C-alpha atoms as a printed R data frame, in Angstrom:
    type eleno elety resid chain resno      x       y      z
1   ATOM     1    CA   UNK     A     1 55.724 -29.673 20.429
2   ATOM     2    CA   UNK     A     2 58.695 -31.966 21.042
3   ATOM     3    CA   UNK     A     3 59.800 -32.160 17.424
4   ATOM     4    CA   UNK     A     4 58.871 -35.852 17.162
5   ATOM     5    CA   UNK     A     5 55.140 -35.839 16.485
6   ATOM     6    CA   UNK     A     6 52.626 -33.183 15.639
7   ATOM     7    CA   UNK     A     7 49.673 -34.989 17.160
8   ATOM     8    CA   UNK     A     8 48.180 -35.105 20.604
9   ATOM     9    CA   UNK     A     9 46.868 -38.304 22.214
10  ATOM    10    CA   UNK     A    10 43.501 -37.910 20.476
11  ATOM    11    CA   UNK     A    11 45.067 -37.145 17.104
12  ATOM    12    CA   UNK     A    12 44.633 -33.373 17.473
13  ATOM    13    CA   UNK     A    13 47.158 -30.544 17.638
14  ATOM    14    CA   UNK     A    14 48.989 -30.662 21.012
15  ATOM    15    CA   UNK     A    15 49.264 -26.880 20.869
16  ATOM    16    CA   UNK     A    16 45.598 -25.993 20.453
17  ATOM    17    CA   UNK     A    17 45.167 -22.346 19.512
18  ATOM    18    CA   UNK     A    18 43.449 -20.103 22.005
19  ATOM    19    CA   UNK     A    19 43.882 -17.370 24.536
20  ATOM    20    CA   UNK     A    20 46.333 -17.794 27.371
21  ATOM    21    CA   UNK     A    21 47.544 -15.680 30.286
22  ATOM    22    CA   UNK     A    22 51.017 -14.237 29.720
23  ATOM    23    CA   UNK     A    23 51.596 -13.264 33.343
24  ATOM    24    CA   UNK     A    24 52.244  -9.682 32.227
25  ATOM    25    CA   UNK     A    25 50.060  -6.723 33.277
26  ATOM    26    CA   UNK     A    26 47.839  -4.485 31.186
27  ATOM    27    CA   UNK     A    27 47.221  -4.980 27.487
28  ATOM    28    CA   UNK     A    28 50.078  -7.523 27.445
29  ATOM    29    CA   UNK     A    29 48.149  -9.931 29.726
30  ATOM    30    CA   UNK     A    30 46.378 -11.911 26.971
31  ATOM    31    CA   UNK     A    31 48.294 -13.990 24.468
32  ATOM    32    CA   UNK     A    32 48.104 -16.958 22.112
33  ATOM    33    CA   UNK     A    33 49.694 -20.379 22.681
34  ATOM    34    CA   UNK     A    34 52.582 -21.252 20.371
35  ATOM    35    CA   UNK     A    35 55.178 -23.993 20.047
36  ATOM    36    CA   UNK     A    36 58.656 -22.466 20.117
37  ATOM    37    CA   UNK     A    37 61.828 -24.619 20.282
38  ATOM    38    CA   UNK     A    38 59.953 -27.607 21.687
39  ATOM    39    CA   UNK     A    39 58.072 -25.659 24.372
40  ATOM    40    CA   UNK     A    40 54.498 -24.396 24.511
41  ATOM    41    CA   UNK     A    41 54.621 -20.728 25.439
42  ATOM    42    CA   UNK     A    42 52.134 -17.872 25.610
43  ATOM    43    CA   UNK     A    43 53.023 -15.019 23.268
44  ATOM    44    CA   UNK     A    44 51.361 -11.663 24.109
45  ATOM    45    CA   UNK     A    45 48.912 -10.454 21.467
46  ATOM    46    CA   UNK     A    46 50.027  -6.870 22.099
47  ATOM    47    CA   UNK     A    47 53.368  -5.430 23.071
48  ATOM    48    CA   UNK     A    48 53.861  -2.446 25.401
49  ATOM    49    CA   UNK     A    49 52.824   0.864 23.847
50  ATOM    50    CA   UNK     A    50 53.010   4.494 24.863
51  ATOM    51    CA   UNK     A    51 50.628   5.153 27.782
52  ATOM    52    CA   UNK     A    52 47.496   7.053 26.745
53  ATOM    53    CA   UNK     A    53 44.642   8.148 28.993
54  ATOM    54    CA   UNK     A    54 42.019   5.503 28.228
55  ATOM    55    CA   UNK     A    55 41.570   3.426 31.392
56  ATOM    56    CA   UNK     A    56 44.047   0.718 30.269
57  ATOM    57    CA   UNK     A    57 47.655  -0.099 31.170
58  ATOM    58    CA   UNK     A    58 49.046   0.504 27.665
59  ATOM    59    CA   UNK     A    59 52.730   0.318 28.601
60  ATOM    60    CA   UNK     A    60 52.268  -2.932 30.584
61  ATOM    61    CA   UNK     A    61 53.945  -1.617 33.754
62  ATOM    62    CA   UNK     A    62 51.086  -2.433 36.143
63  ATOM    63    CA   UNK     A    63 49.779   1.156 36.382
64  ATOM    64    CA   UNK     A    64 46.816   2.619 34.498
65  ATOM    65    CA   UNK     A    65 47.013   6.097 32.938
66  ATOM    66    CA   UNK     A    66 49.917   7.102 35.212
67  ATOM    67    CA   UNK     A    67 50.883  10.741 34.852
68  ATOM    68    CA   UNK     A    68 47.924  11.463 32.582
69  ATOM    69    CA   UNK     A    69 44.953  11.731 34.977
70  ATOM    70    CA   UNK     A    70 44.193  15.191 36.385
71  ATOM    71    CA   UNK     A    71 43.366  16.051 40.024
72  ATOM    72    CA   UNK     A    72 39.683  15.306 39.347
73  ATOM    73    CA   UNK     A    73 40.540  11.736 38.317
74  ATOM    74    CA   UNK     A    74 39.800  11.986 34.607
75  ATOM    75    CA   UNK     A    75 41.697  12.476 31.372
76  ATOM    76    CA   UNK     A    76 40.276  15.838 30.380
77  ATOM    77    CA   UNK     A    77 41.961  19.155 30.987
78  ATOM    78    CA   UNK     A    78 41.478  20.385 34.540
79  ATOM    79    CA   UNK     A    79 38.213  22.338 34.879
80  ATOM    80    CA   UNK     A    80 38.477  26.024 35.685
81  ATOM    81    CA   UNK     A    81 37.273  27.094 39.143
82  ATOM    82    CA   UNK     A    82 34.117  29.234 38.987
83  ATOM    83    CA   UNK     A    83 32.014  30.814 41.740
84  ATOM    84    CA   UNK     A    84 29.302  28.188 42.268
85  ATOM    85    CA   UNK     A    85 29.895  26.578 45.681
86  ATOM    86    CA   UNK     A    86 31.631  23.553 44.082
87  ATOM    87    CA   UNK     A    87 35.307  22.544 44.023
88  ATOM    88    CA   UNK     A    88 35.503  22.571 40.200
89  ATOM    89    CA   UNK     A    89 39.293  22.154 39.928
90  ATOM    90    CA   UNK     A    90 39.487  19.380 42.566
91  ATOM    91    CA   UNK     A    91 42.087  21.104 44.743
92  ATOM    92    CA   UNK     A    92 40.076  20.468 47.920
93  ATOM    93    CA   UNK     A    93 38.706  24.012 48.201
94  ATOM    94    CA   UNK     A    94 35.481  25.339 46.654
95  ATOM    95    CA   UNK     A    95 35.457  28.777 45.025
96  ATOM    96    CA   UNK     A    96 39.097  29.719 45.704
97  ATOM    97    CA   UNK     A    97 40.974  32.304 43.683
98  ATOM    98    CA   UNK     A    98 40.005  35.536 41.936
99  ATOM    99    CA   UNK     A    99 36.633  34.447 40.554
100 ATOM   100    CA   UNK     A   100 34.518  37.605 40.569
101 ATOM   101    CA   UNK     A   101 35.148  40.922 38.824
102 ATOM   102    CA   UNK     A   102 35.048  43.815 41.355
103 ATOM   103    CA   UNK     A   103 33.917  41.541 44.170
104 ATOM   104    CA   UNK     A   104 34.272  38.265 45.988
105 ATOM   105    CA   UNK     A   105 32.668  34.832 45.880
106 ATOM   106    CA   UNK     A   106 30.291  34.288 48.822
107 ATOM   107    CA   UNK     A   107 28.385  31.007 49.172
108 ATOM   108    CA   UNK     A   108 28.630  30.276 45.443
109 ATOM   109    CA   UNK     A   109 27.565  33.771 44.313
110 ATOM   110    CA   UNK     A   110 29.641  36.716 43.109
111 ATOM   111    CA   UNK     A   111 29.056  39.691 45.410
112 ATOM   112    CA   UNK     A   112 30.206  43.178 44.486
113 ATOM   113    CA   UNK     A   113 32.347  45.364 46.751
114 ATOM   114    CA   UNK     A   114 30.481  48.300 48.296
115 ATOM   115    CA   UNK     A   115 30.796  51.334 50.536
116 ATOM   116    CA   UNK     A   116 27.919  52.790 52.504
117 ATOM   117    CA   UNK     A   117 24.753  51.493 50.855
118 ATOM   118    CA   UNK     A   118 25.639  51.486 47.162
119 ATOM   119    CA   UNK     A   119 24.453  48.001 46.135
120 ATOM   120    CA   UNK     A   120 22.928  47.766 42.674
121 ATOM   121    CA   UNK     A   121 21.604  44.190 42.675
122 ATOM   122    CA   UNK     A   122 18.022  43.950 43.945
123 ATOM   123    CA   UNK     A   123 17.624  42.134 47.255
124 ATOM   124    CA   UNK     A   124 21.160  42.898 48.459
125 ATOM   125    CA   UNK     A   125 22.548  45.304 51.029
126 ATOM   126    CA   UNK     A   126 26.039  46.529 51.883
127 ATOM   127    CA   UNK     A   127 27.416  44.403 54.710
128 ATOM   128    CA   UNK     A   128 29.754  46.771 56.568
129 ATOM   129    CA   UNK     A   129 32.061  44.173 58.150
130 ATOM   130    CA   UNK     A   130 32.846  42.516 54.787
131 ATOM   131    CA   UNK     A   131 32.368  45.482 52.434
132 ATOM   132    CA   UNK     A   132 30.319  43.257 50.117
133 ATOM   133    CA   UNK     A   133 26.792  43.483 48.761
134 ATOM   134    CA   UNK     A   134 25.116  40.406 50.221
135 ATOM   135    CA   UNK     A   135 21.671  38.863 50.230
136 ATOM   136    CA   UNK     A   136 19.876  38.038 53.485
137 ATOM   137    CA   UNK     A   137 19.785  34.433 52.197
138 ATOM   138    CA   UNK     A   138 23.561  34.077 51.702
139 ATOM   139    CA   UNK     A   139 24.643  31.050 53.730
140 ATOM   140    CA   UNK     A   140 21.069  30.069 54.636
141 ATOM   141    CA   UNK     A   141 20.153  26.442 53.929
142 ATOM   142    CA   UNK     A   142 16.464  25.642 53.993
143 ATOM   143    CA   UNK     A   143 14.922  22.230 54.471
144 ATOM   144    CA   UNK     A   144 13.794  20.378 51.350
145 ATOM   145    CA   UNK     A   145 10.907  22.143 49.590
146 ATOM   146    CA   UNK     A   146 11.218  25.356 51.593
147 ATOM   147    CA   UNK     A   147 12.632  28.627 50.213
148 ATOM   148    CA   UNK     A   148 14.543  31.515 51.756
149 ATOM   149    CA   UNK     A   149 12.682  34.830 51.935
150 ATOM   150    CA   UNK     A   150 15.010  37.322 50.190
151 ATOM   151    CA   UNK     A   151 13.856  40.156 52.462
152 ATOM   152    CA   UNK     A   152 14.155  38.463 55.853
153 ATOM   153    CA   UNK     A   153 16.631  35.629 55.281
154 ATOM   154    CA   UNK     A   154 14.171  33.232 56.958
155 ATOM   155    CA   UNK     A   155 13.188  29.866 55.472
156 ATOM   156    CA   UNK     A   156  9.497  29.621 54.698
157 ATOM   157    CA   UNK     A   157  7.153  26.893 53.488
158 ATOM   158    CA   UNK     A   158  5.828  28.258 50.182
159 ATOM   159    CA   UNK     A   159  2.914  25.830 50.425
160 ATOM   160    CA   UNK     A   160  1.652  27.143 53.768
161 ATOM   161    CA   UNK     A   161 -2.018  28.049 53.235
162 ATOM   162    CA   UNK     A   162 -2.162  26.582 49.705
163 ATOM   163    CA   UNK     A   163 -5.049  24.129 49.240
164 ATOM   164    CA   UNK     A   164 -4.713  21.732 46.322
165 ATOM   165    CA   UNK     A   165 -7.410  19.621 44.688
166 ATOM   166    CA   UNK     A   166 -7.611  15.849 45.170
167 ATOM   167    CA   UNK     A   167 -4.750  14.089 43.342
168 ATOM   168    CA   UNK     A   168 -2.611  17.237 43.459
169 ATOM   169    CA   UNK     A   169  0.006  18.458 45.866
170 ATOM   170    CA   UNK     A   170  1.781  21.731 46.465
171 ATOM   171    CA   UNK     A   171  5.406  22.141 45.432
172 ATOM   172    CA   UNK     A   172  7.169  25.487 45.871
173 ATOM   173    CA   UNK     A   173  3.880  27.331 46.182
174 ATOM   174    CA   UNK     A   174  2.048  25.818 43.196
175 ATOM   175    CA   UNK     A   175 -0.369  22.900 42.892
176 ATOM   176    CA   UNK     A   176  0.412  20.135 40.446
177 ATOM   177    CA   UNK     A   177 -0.191  16.431 39.869
178 ATOM   178    CA   UNK     A   178  0.795  14.268 42.821
179 ATOM   179    CA   UNK     A   179  3.119  11.815 41.089
180 ATOM   180    CA   UNK     A   180  3.300   9.803 44.305
181 ATOM   181    CA   UNK     A   181 -0.386   8.848 43.968
182 ATOM   182    CA   UNK     A   182  0.115   7.323 40.516
183 ATOM   183    CA   UNK     A   183  3.624   5.972 41.144
184 ATOM   184    CA   UNK     A   184  3.193   4.442 44.568
185 ATOM   185    CA   UNK     A   185  6.117   3.306 46.685
186 ATOM   186    CA   UNK     A   186  7.148  -0.110 47.989
187 ATOM   187    CA   UNK     A   187  6.430  -0.898 51.633
188 ATOM   188    CA   UNK     A   188  8.568   1.042 54.086
189 ATOM   189    CA   UNK     A   189  9.263   3.829 51.555
190 ATOM   190    CA   UNK     A   190  7.798   7.294 51.228
191 ATOM   191    CA   UNK     A   191  7.417   9.418 48.143
């Protein structure tokens, strides 16, 4: 590449083709070796492009998808908040805003406004302090496999008193195949 000879010490090309690191970020980081004006340099295979939301640094400025990622960390349009107990729009608050028609969102469920005892939905009653039709199970978290009694608001084991045949086990009040018997678990684990 000095303008005098086109051969390396072994008779080959002193500027062997191949990938090289350009020292630039993003899609401009990989290049090909070339002999320019007596010097071996690395020419980027791609030049900076307009940034698009694809997980790459398209404009070679060292930042990926800048200005294009939403609050949830992805490239899609921001999800709409719905009443489900989840922060759908990634603003740090679950179920905020006007989500329910003629009511309010309580524990991931739309509850209608009420006066006196005018609740229509079965299993709900008019809670006087809030003015909302609520269920006795609103806000109740039961341990795994248990269910909340809609009349009392108390967690109950639906398998209490249920006898299952050999090779079966009770789950939510019904007997079915005990997958743990056929699957087995490694030592120190439980199914």
